Structures are given as C-alpha cells and as structure tokens.
PDB file of C-alpha atoms in Angstrom:
ATOM      1  CA  UNK A 185     234.057 -86.589-118.992  1.00 55.00           C
ATOM      2  CA  UNK A 186     236.820 -84.027-117.691  1.00 70.00           C
ATOM      3  CA  UNK A 187     238.464 -82.454-120.187  1.00 85.00           C
ATOM      4  CA  UNK A 188     241.485 -79.907-118.817  1.00 93.00           C
ATOM      5  CA  UNK A 189     240.597 -76.498-119.943  1.00 96.00           C
ATOM      6  CA  UNK A 190     243.771 -74.244-121.569  1.00 97.00           C
ATOM      7  CA  UNK A 191     244.002 -70.671-122.527  1.00 96.00           C
ATOM      8  CA  UNK A 192     245.803 -70.029-125.950  1.00 97.00           C
ATOM      9  CA  UNK A 193     247.116 -66.165-126.085  1.00 96.00           C
ATOM     10  CA  UNK A 194     248.176 -66.014-129.775  1.00 94.00           C
ATOM     11  CA  UNK A 195     246.065 -68.738-131.236  1.00 96.00           C
ATOM     12  CA  UNK A 196     245.883 -67.237-134.799  1.00 94.00           C
ATOM     13  CA  UNK A 197     249.977 -67.855-135.415  1.00 93.00           C
ATOM     14  CA  UNK A 198     250.953 -70.376-137.427  1.00 94.00           C
ATOM     15  CA  UNK A 199     252.594 -72.145-133.886  1.00 96.00           C
ATOM     16  CA  UNK A 200     249.440 -71.153-132.113  1.00 96.00           C
ATOM     17  CA  UNK A 201     247.053 -73.166-134.678  1.00 96.00           C
ATOM     18  CA  UNK A 202     249.069 -76.028-134.971  1.00 97.00           C
ATOM     19  CA  UNK A 203     249.374 -76.124-131.058  1.00 98.00           C
ATOM     20  CA  UNK A 204     245.583 -75.477-130.733  1.00 97.00           C
ATOM     21  CA  UNK A 205     244.469 -78.274-133.147  1.00 97.00           C
ATOM     22  CA  UNK A 206     246.671 -80.444-131.847  1.00 98.00           C
ATOM     23  CA  UNK A 207     245.612 -79.908-127.838  1.00 97.00           C
ATOM     24  CA  UNK A 208     242.372 -80.068-129.283  1.00 97.00           C
ATOM     25  CA  UNK A 209     242.751 -83.483-130.515  1.00 96.00           C
ATOM     26  CA  UNK A 210     243.701 -84.513-127.269  1.00 96.00           C
ATOM     27  CA  UNK A 211     240.575 -83.739-125.776  1.00 94.00           C
ATOM     28  CA  UNK A 212     241.330 -80.334-124.606  1.00 96.00           C
ATOM     29  CA  UNK A 213     238.584 -77.615-123.856  1.00 96.00           C
ATOM     30  CA  UNK A 214     240.344 -74.428-125.593  1.00 97.00           C
ATOM     31  CA  UNK A 215     239.594 -70.754-124.772  1.00 96.00           C
ATOM     32  CA  UNK A 216     241.574 -69.067-127.783  1.00 96.00           C
ATOM     33  CA  UNK A 217     243.014 -65.674-128.313  1.00 94.00           C
ATOM     34  CA  UNK A 218     244.054 -63.868-130.898  1.00 92.00           C
ATOM     35  CA  UNK A 219     244.305 -60.521-132.879  1.00 88.00           C
ATOM     36  CA  UNK A 220     242.057 -61.446-135.665  1.00 90.00           C
ATOM     37  CA  UNK A 221     238.720 -61.745-134.805  1.00 91.00           C
ATOM     38  CA  UNK A 222     238.575 -63.308-138.495  1.00 94.00           C
ATOM     39  CA  UNK A 223     241.334 -66.261-138.185  1.00 95.00           C
ATOM     40  CA  UNK A 224     240.042 -67.068-134.522  1.00 95.00           C
ATOM     41  CA  UNK A 225     236.768 -67.764-136.377  1.00 95.00           C
ATOM     42  CA  UNK A 226     238.449 -69.852-138.519  1.00 96.00           C
ATOM     43  CA  UNK A 227     240.528 -71.722-136.441  1.00 96.00           C
ATOM     44  CA  UNK A 228     237.747 -72.447-134.195  1.00 95.00           C
ATOM     45  CA  UNK A 229     235.769 -74.002-137.101  1.00 95.00           C
ATOM     46  CA  UNK A 230     238.907 -76.212-138.061  1.00 95.00           C
ATOM     47  CA  UNK A 231     239.375 -77.938-133.823  1.00 96.00           C
ATOM     48  CA  UNK A 232     237.783 -81.081-133.019  1.00 93.00           C
ATOM     49  CA  UNK A 233     236.007 -80.985-129.757  1.00 92.00           C
ATOM     50  CA  UNK A 234     232.867 -78.228-128.545  1.00 91.00           C
ATOM     51  CA  UNK A 235     232.925 -75.717-125.992  1.00 91.00           C
ATOM     52  CA  UNK A 236     235.540 -74.030-126.804  1.00 95.00           C
ATOM     53  CA  UNK A 237     235.745 -70.430-127.029  1.00 93.00           C
ATOM     54  CA  UNK A 238     236.791 -67.241-128.062  1.00 93.00           C
ATOM     55  CA  UNK A 239     238.638 -64.297-127.619  1.00 90.00           C
ATOM     56  CA  UNK A 240     239.975 -60.979-130.184  1.00 88.00           C
ATOM     57  CA  UNK A 241     242.225 -58.618-129.017  1.00 81.00           C
ATOM     58  CA  UNK A 242     244.571 -55.733-129.919  1.00 76.00           C
ATOM     59  CA  UNK A 243     247.270 -55.204-128.219  1.00 74.00           C
ATOM     60  CA  UNK A 244     247.575 -51.764-129.400  1.00 64.00           C
ATOM     61  CA  UNK A 245     244.495 -50.850-128.331  1.00 64.00           C
ATOM     62  CA  UNK A 246     244.350 -50.204-124.681  1.00 58.00           C
ATOM     63  CA  UNK A 247     240.373 -50.296-124.281  1.00 55.00           C
ATOM     64  CA  UNK A 248     240.298 -53.585-125.558  1.00 52.00           C
ATOM     65  CA  UNK A 249     243.135 -55.191-123.068  1.00 52.00           C
ATOM     66  CA  UNK A 250     240.862 -54.987-120.414  1.00 49.00           C
ATOM     67  CA  UNK A 251     238.096 -58.185-119.918  1.00 59.00           C
ATOM     68  CA  UNK A 252     236.518 -59.802-116.945  1.00 65.00           C
ATOM     69  CA  UNK A 253     235.393 -63.104-119.099  1.00 72.00           C
ATOM     70  CA  UNK A 254     238.144 -64.408-117.393  1.00 75.00           C
ATOM     71  CA  UNK A 255     236.848 -64.277-114.226  1.00 72.00           C
ATOM     72  CA  UNK A 256     234.339 -67.237-115.115  1.00 79.00           C
ATOM     73  CA  UNK A 257     236.766 -69.838-116.674  1.00 85.00           C
ATOM     74  CA  UNK A 258     239.156 -71.952-114.634  1.00 92.00           C
ATOM     75  CA  UNK A 259     242.459 -73.147-116.661  1.00 96.00           C
ATOM     76  CA  UNK A 260     244.905 -75.773-116.057  1.00 96.00           C
ATOM     77  CA  UNK A 261     246.990 -74.381-118.223  1.00 97.00           C
ATOM     78  CA  UNK A 262     248.041 -71.629-120.517  1.00 97.00           C
ATOM     79  CA  UNK A 263     250.273 -70.861-123.603  1.00 98.00           C
ATOM     80  CA  UNK A 264     251.557 -67.873-124.753  1.00 97.00           C
ATOM     81  CA  UNK A 265     252.866 -67.770-128.146  1.00 96.00           C
ATOM     82  CA  UNK A 266     254.799 -64.932-128.012  1.00 94.00           C
ATOM     83  CA  UNK A 267     254.379 -62.566-130.920  1.00 90.00           C
ATOM     84  CA  UNK A 268     256.794 -62.108-133.633  1.00 83.00           C
ATOM     85  CA  UNK A 269     258.674 -58.181-133.693  1.00 77.00           C
ATOM     86  CA  UNK A 270     258.731 -56.392-136.084  1.00 71.00           C
ATOM     87  CA  UNK A 271     261.934 -55.931-138.091  1.00 66.00           C
ATOM     88  CA  UNK A 272     264.212 -52.704-137.420  1.00 63.00           C
ATOM     89  CA  UNK A 273     267.850 -52.355-138.699  1.00 60.00           C
ATOM     90  CA  UNK A 274     268.551 -49.238-137.034  1.00 68.00           C
ATOM     91  CA  UNK A 275     271.022 -49.091-134.658  1.00 76.00           C
ATOM     92  CA  UNK A 276     269.131 -47.843-131.730  1.00 82.00           C
ATOM     93  CA  UNK A 277     265.021 -47.530-133.059  1.00 83.00           C
ATOM     94  CA  UNK A 278     263.090 -44.352-132.066  1.00 86.00           C
ATOM     95  CA  UNK A 279     261.108 -44.278-128.313  1.00 90.00           C
ATOM     96  CA  UNK A 280     258.186 -44.356-130.555  1.00 89.00           C
ATOM     97  CA  UNK A 281     259.746 -47.693-132.297  1.00 86.00           C
ATOM     98  CA  UNK A 282     260.379 -48.987-129.092  1.00 88.00           C
ATOM     99  CA  UNK A 283     257.013 -48.369-127.309  1.00 89.00           C
ATOM    100  CA  UNK A 284     254.688 -50.159-130.183  1.00 87.00           C
ATOM    101  CA  UNK A 285     257.543 -52.769-129.786  1.00 87.00           C
ATOM    102  CA  UNK A 286     256.601 -53.732-126.409  1.00 90.00           C
ATOM    103  CA  UNK A 287     253.139 -52.668-126.558  1.00 90.00           C
ATOM    104  CA  UNK A 288     252.363 -55.196-129.350  1.00 88.00           C
ATOM    105  CA  UNK A 289     254.938 -57.876-128.598  1.00 90.00           C
ATOM    106  CA  UNK A 290     255.357 -57.895-124.799  1.00 93.00           C
ATOM    107  CA  UNK A 291     253.059 -55.643-122.725  1.00 92.00           C
ATOM    108  CA  UNK A 292     250.179 -55.919-124.600  1.00 91.00           C
ATOM    109  CA  UNK A 293     249.811 -60.477-124.220  1.00 93.00           C
ATOM    110  CA  UNK A 294     251.200 -60.066-121.208  1.00 94.00           C
ATOM    111  CA  UNK A 295     248.542 -58.275-119.463  1.00 91.00           C
ATOM    112  CA  UNK A 296     246.212 -60.897-121.161  1.00 90.00           C
ATOM    113  CA  UNK A 297     248.231 -63.235-119.349  1.00 94.00           C
ATOM    114  CA  UNK A 298     248.042 -60.869-116.078  1.00 92.00           C
ATOM    115  CA  UNK A 299     243.639 -60.951-116.681  1.00 89.00           C
ATOM    116  CA  UNK A 300     243.707 -64.574-116.621  1.00 92.00           C
ATOM    117  CA  UNK A 301     245.566 -65.309-112.992  1.00 92.00           C
ATOM    118  CA  UNK A 302     242.432 -65.210-110.676  1.00 90.00           C
ATOM    119  CA  UNK A 303     241.721 -68.030-113.149  1.00 93.00           C
ATOM    120  CA  UNK A 304     244.473 -70.321-113.057  1.00 95.00           C
ATOM    121  CA  UNK A 305     244.060 -73.716-111.251  1.00 94.00           C
ATOM    122  CA  UNK A 306     246.284 -74.916-108.765  1.00 91.00           C
ATOM    123  CA  UNK A 307     249.115 -76.912-110.163  1.00 93.00           C
ATOM    124  CA  UNK A 308     248.647 -74.891-113.301  1.00 97.00           C
ATOM    125  CA  UNK A 309     251.094 -75.304-116.148  1.00 98.00           C
ATOM    126  CA  UNK A 310     252.205 -71.930-117.853  1.00 98.00           C
ATOM    127  CA  UNK A 311     254.110 -72.092-121.311  1.00 98.00           C
ATOM    128  CA  UNK A 312     255.770 -69.253-123.123  1.00 98.00           C
ATOM    129  CA  UNK A 313     257.006 -69.709-126.602  1.00 96.00           C
ATOM    130  CA  UNK A 314     260.038 -67.494-127.337  1.00 92.00           C
ATOM    131  CA  UNK A 315     262.728 -67.771-130.069  1.00 89.00           C
ATOM    132  CA  UNK A 316     265.770 -69.009-129.735  1.00 87.00           C
ATOM    133  CA  UNK A 317     267.558 -65.215-130.115  1.00 84.00           C
ATOM    134  CA  UNK A 318     266.302 -65.527-126.599  1.00 84.00           C
ATOM    135  CA  UNK A 319     269.629 -67.396-126.315  1.00 83.00           C
ATOM    136  CA  UNK A 320     271.692 -66.559-128.473  1.00 81.00           C
ATOM    137  CA  UNK A 321     271.930 -63.112-130.754  1.00 79.00           C
ATOM    138  CA  UNK A 322     271.554 -63.426-134.236  1.00 75.00           C
ATOM    139  CA  UNK A 323     273.494 -60.530-136.319  1.00 74.00           C
ATOM    140  CA  UNK A 324     269.809 -59.696-139.184  1.00 71.00           C
ATOM    141  CA  UNK A 325     267.504 -59.297-136.138  1.00 73.00           C
ATOM    142  CA  UNK A 326     269.196 -57.396-133.769  1.00 72.00           C
ATOM    143  CA  UNK A 327     266.462 -56.346-131.632  1.00 74.00           C
ATOM    144  CA  UNK A 328     264.846 -59.422-131.431  1.00 78.00           C
ATOM    145  CA  UNK A 329     266.702 -60.914-128.784  1.00 84.00           C
ATOM    146  CA  UNK A 330     266.020 -57.802-126.332  1.00 87.00           C
ATOM    147  CA  UNK A 331     262.318 -58.606-126.575  1.00 88.00           C
ATOM    148  CA  UNK A 332     262.758 -62.529-126.441  1.00 89.00           C
ATOM    149  CA  UNK A 333     265.001 -62.206-123.448  1.00 91.00           C
ATOM    150  CA  UNK A 334     262.526 -60.337-121.895  1.00 93.00           C
ATOM    151  CA  UNK A 335     260.142 -63.400-121.973  1.00 95.00           C
ATOM    152  CA  UNK A 336     263.056 -65.622-120.327  1.00 95.00           C
ATOM    153  CA  UNK A 337     263.396 -63.139-117.390  1.00 95.00           C
ATOM    154  CA  UNK A 338     259.759 -62.605-116.914  1.00 97.00           C
ATOM    155  CA  UNK A 339     258.578 -66.250-116.724  1.00 97.00           C
ATOM    156  CA  UNK A 340     261.638 -66.839-114.273  1.00 97.00           C
ATOM    157  CA  UNK A 341     260.572 -64.122-111.777  1.00 97.00           C
ATOM    158  CA  UNK A 342     256.425 -65.749-112.837  1.00 98.00           C
ATOM    159  CA  UNK A 343     257.387 -69.043-111.605  1.00 98.00           C
ATOM    160  CA  UNK A 344     259.204 -67.677-108.043  1.00 97.00           C
ATOM    161  CA  UNK A 345     256.122 -65.526-107.712  1.00 97.00           C
ATOM    162  CA  UNK A 346     253.417 -68.262-108.474  1.00 97.00           C
ATOM    163  CA  UNK A 347     255.724 -71.304-107.483  1.00 96.00           C
ATOM    164  CA  UNK A 348     253.384 -70.952-103.524  1.00 96.00           C
ATOM    165  CA  UNK A 349     249.917 -71.610-105.075  1.00 95.00           C
ATOM    166  CA  UNK A 350     251.942 -74.389-107.006  1.00 96.00           C
ATOM    167  CA  UNK A 351     252.028 -72.823-110.290  1.00 97.00           C
ATOM    168  CA  UNK A 352     254.957 -73.913-112.887  1.00 97.00           C
ATOM    169  CA  UNK A 353     255.879 -71.400-115.726  1.00 98.00           C
ATOM    170  CA  UNK A 354     258.424 -72.082-118.412  1.00 98.00           C
ATOM    171  CA  UNK A 355     259.312 -71.093-122.159  1.00 97.00           C
ATOM    172  CA  UNK A 356     260.140 -72.719-125.257  1.00 97.00           C
ATOM    173  CA  UNK A 357     262.879 -70.827-127.262  1.00 95.00           C
ATOM    174  CA  UNK A 358     262.098 -72.627-130.834  1.00 94.00           C
ATOM    175  CA  UNK A 359     264.773 -72.709-133.462  1.00 92.00           C
ATOM    176  CA  UNK A 360     263.937 -72.751-137.271  1.00 91.00           C
ATOM    177  CA  UNK A 361     260.376 -74.401-137.348  1.00 94.00           C
ATOM    178  CA  UNK A 362     258.924 -75.798-140.813  1.00 93.00           C
ATOM    179  CA  UNK A 363     256.188 -73.943-141.893  1.00 90.00           C
ATOM    180  CA  UNK A 364     253.557 -72.838-144.408  1.00 90.00           C
ATOM    181  CA  UNK A 365     255.265 -69.524-144.988  1.00 88.00           C
ATOM    182  CA  UNK A 366     258.942 -70.664-144.371  1.00 89.00           C
ATOM    183  CA  UNK A 367     257.663 -73.966-147.220  1.00 91.00           C
ATOM    184  CA  UNK A 368     256.120 -70.668-149.968  1.00 92.00           C
ATOM    185  CA  UNK A 369     259.624 -68.691-149.252  1.00 91.00           C
ATOM    186  CA  UNK A 370     261.800 -71.670-150.537  1.00 92.00           C
ATOM    187  CA  UNK A 371     259.400 -71.877-153.187  1.00 92.00           C
ATOM    188  CA  UNK A 372     259.967 -69.350-154.547  1.00 92.00           C
ATOM    189  CA  UNK A 373     263.180 -68.750-154.206  1.00 91.00           C
ATOM    190  CA  UNK A 374     262.943 -71.797-156.154  1.00 92.00           C
ATOM    191  CA  UNK A 375     261.753 -70.261-158.960  1.00 92.00           C
ATOM    192  CA  UNK A 376     263.734 -67.593-158.919  1.00 92.00           C
ATOM    193  CA  UNK A 377     267.103 -69.413-158.899  1.00 92.00           C
ATOM    194  CA  UNK A 378     266.191 -72.789-160.436  1.00 91.00           C
ATOM    195  CA  UNK A 379     268.015 -74.915-157.413  1.00 91.00           C
ATOM    196  CA  UNK A 380     265.221 -77.410-156.597  1.00 93.00           C
ATOM    197  CA  UNK A 381     263.003 -77.055-153.218  1.00 91.00           C
ATOM    198  CA  UNK A 382     264.824 -80.133-151.722  1.00 92.00           C
ATOM    199  CA  UNK A 383     268.374 -78.373-152.262  1.00 93.00           C
ATOM    200  CA  UNK A 384     267.311 -75.074-151.103  1.00 92.00           C
ATOM    201  CA  UNK A 385     266.174 -76.631-147.419  1.00 91.00           C
ATOM    202  CA  UNK A 386     268.683 -78.583-147.280  1.00 93.00           C
ATOM    203  CA  UNK A 387     271.341 -76.536-147.499  1.00 93.00           C
ATOM    204  CA  UNK A 388     269.259 -74.035-144.120  1.00 91.00           C
ATOM    205  CA  UNK A 389     269.725 -76.579-142.648  1.00 93.00           C
ATOM    206  CA  UNK A 390     273.587 -76.966-143.067  1.00 94.00           C
ATOM    207  CA  UNK A 391     274.635 -74.860-139.180  1.00 91.00           C
ATOM    208  CA  UNK A 392     272.229 -77.551-137.492  1.00 93.00           C
ATOM    209  CA  UNK A 393     273.589 -80.894-136.205  1.00 95.00           C
ATOM    210  CA  UNK A 394     269.925 -82.266-136.365  1.00 96.00           C
ATOM    211  CA  UNK A 395     269.930 -81.291-140.143  1.00 95.00           C
ATOM    212  CA  UNK A 396     266.728 -79.769-139.914  1.00 94.00           C
ATOM    213  CA  UNK A 397     263.972 -77.408-138.916  1.00 95.00           C
ATOM    214  CA  UNK A 398     261.061 -78.717-136.242  1.00 96.00           C
ATOM    215  CA  UNK A 399     258.009 -80.081-137.244  1.00 96.00           C
ATOM    216  CA  UNK A 400     255.048 -77.833-136.230  1.00 96.00           C
ATOM    217  CA  UNK A 401     253.816 -81.402-135.092  1.00 96.00           C
ATOM    218  CA  UNK A 402     257.155 -81.594-133.164  1.00 97.00           C
ATOM    219  CA  UNK A 403     256.111 -78.150-130.976  1.00 97.00           C
ATOM    220  CA  UNK A 404     252.630 -79.028-130.439  1.00 98.00           C
ATOM    221  CA  UNK A 405     253.950 -82.195-128.971  1.00 97.00           C
ATOM    222  CA  UNK A 406     256.575 -80.924-126.919  1.00 98.00           C
ATOM    223  CA  UNK A 407     253.573 -77.934-125.299  1.00 98.00           C
ATOM    224  CA  UNK A 408     251.478 -80.935-125.065  1.00 98.00           C
ATOM    225  CA  UNK A 409     254.463 -82.235-122.827  1.00 97.00           C
ATOM    226  CA  UNK A 410     255.298 -79.472-120.641  1.00 97.00           C
ATOM    227  CA  UNK A 411     251.656 -78.974-120.376  1.00 97.00           C
ATOM    228  CA  UNK A 412     251.523 -82.135-118.566  1.00 95.00           C
ATOM    229  CA  UNK A 413     252.880 -84.703-115.592  1.00 93.00           C
ATOM    230  CA  UNK A 414     256.778 -83.662-117.012  1.00 94.00           C
ATOM    231  CA  UNK A 415     256.570 -80.419-115.390  1.00 94.00           C
ATOM    232  CA  UNK A 416     255.490 -81.253-112.437  1.00 93.00           C
ATOM    233  CA  UNK A 417     258.336 -80.405-110.465  1.00 96.00           C
ATOM    234  CA  UNK A 418     260.253 -78.132-113.309  1.00 97.00           C
ATOM    235  CA  UNK A 419     259.880 -74.258-113.412  1.00 97.00           C
ATOM    236  CA  UNK A 420     260.872 -71.171-114.300  1.00 96.00           C
ATOM    237  CA  UNK A 421     263.430 -72.836-116.969  1.00 96.00           C
ATOM    238  CA  UNK A 422     263.989 -72.733-120.859  1.00 96.00           C
ATOM    239  CA  UNK A 423     263.859 -75.662-123.343  1.00 95.00           C
ATOM    240  CA  UNK A 424     265.777 -74.937-126.221  1.00 95.00           C
ATOM    241  CA  UNK A 425     264.105 -76.503-129.102  1.00 95.00           C
ATOM    242  CA  UNK A 426     266.625 -75.891-132.007  1.00 94.00           C
ATOM    243  CA  UNK A 427     267.938 -79.211-133.354  1.00 94.00           C
ATOM    244  CA  UNK A 428     271.362 -78.772-131.246  1.00 93.00           C
ATOM    245  CA  UNK A 429     271.705 -74.964-133.508  1.00 91.00           C
ATOM    246  CA  UNK A 430     272.442 -73.124-130.326  1.00 89.00           C
ATOM    247  CA  UNK A 431     276.452 -72.628-129.862  1.00 83.00           C
ATOM    248  CA  UNK A 432     276.174 -71.808-126.080  1.00 80.00           C
ATOM    249  CA  UNK A 433     276.218 -73.780-123.125  1.00 76.00           C
TER     250      UNK A 433
END
C-alpha cells in the first residue's frame, strides 16, 4: 500500500510531536528531525506504523548541518516547526545575541530544508509553522516578531522559486495553543494564587473571540489538510490559527 512520505523538521517540540503522531496515524511515513536524539528516540517509540526514520541536528553546530541522508529519500510533504526564540528584552540585542538567534531559529532550520530540496517530489507541499507575532506585534516579546516575519518572507520567496516544480509553500501563524507546558504553568499559578484552574484558563482567553486556545489536535489536523489537496492551488499564503485574536486585516 502506498504511503506518503513527510519530512518533519523540529519534530521534538510539543507541537512537532503532536503533528508527527497525527500524521503517522494517517498512515504517512515520517522522517523526523530534531535537536535532541533522546527525544527523537522516545517520539519514534510513541507513533504508529513502521519505517519511520530520525535524524538529530544541533543548529548551533555547523558540522552537523551537512548530511547526505536526504539524498536517498523522496518526500511528498515537509513540515517545518520554527524554533521558539529565546526571550530578549533589550532594545537592541548584541551582535552575538542576534547571531545565535538567527543561527538557531532561522539559518539552521532553513539549511535543513535546503538540504532536502533535491529530495522533494513534484507536487510536494511545504508547511512552515510560525507564530502570531508574524502578524501582530507583541510587546512582551519584541524580538519574536523579527524572526517570525522573516519566515513569512522566506516562504513567499520559496513559493515563487519552487512554483515551476509544482511545489507549494505556505505558513501557519499560531496563536495560543493549549499545551502540556502551559497547563503546568497555569497549575502553578493556581497553587500560588488560590484561583481555580478553570478561572485562570478563562481569564487568559478573554481577548480571543472564540474564547479558547487551539488544541494540539486542531493544529495537527490543519497541518494534515495543508499537506493535501487543500493547497493544490494555494501557495505563498499565511493561515492565521488564533481563534480570531489578530486585529489586523
């Protein structure tokens, strides 16, 4: 039975793991990359199906970026989960801080994608998962917007460059996502403040029209759809998955 092959860059993040498990449950064959070999091994044990592969990459170690294993693969889809930048509250980061942010959160993941380009089938779908700061400035995290916006611009450029090969490139800008890490944070806030978890969770979503964060399963389902026929004539576009939070047109 034919199985679609999908490369997932950043599979060891919580969103990456959820997407990986969902796609594996749809009988897709996965090539998982991430920065932690241990997390990759654990993820591989938790997903359905056989024949999945893993590749560990540390974006800050340039010697690990170059790899020829992709040359033996043919991918029908690519999902790139952009790394979350480290918080930097300085008005202008130092050159060293910028270099590390760019290397870890943009250059490294993009180099992994570049190495995979020759292994993409015609009609391949590339989906880049970014954050809501690509669309709307968020004062507590001022430098996130710089890197997130770069991914939107790069996706637009790639959609033009790869269009003649019938390869589509689109992005998803995520708003709040209900994750295990967020659940732990709210639980601690509840213990410290005496407020119920339900009350704290409700308070967090008052500025979202749908009054909720996205579930990981909802994110994974959207990614599955964007890897399919939904984007057969859609490329260079950004889907905002934020429950209506963004106020810009």
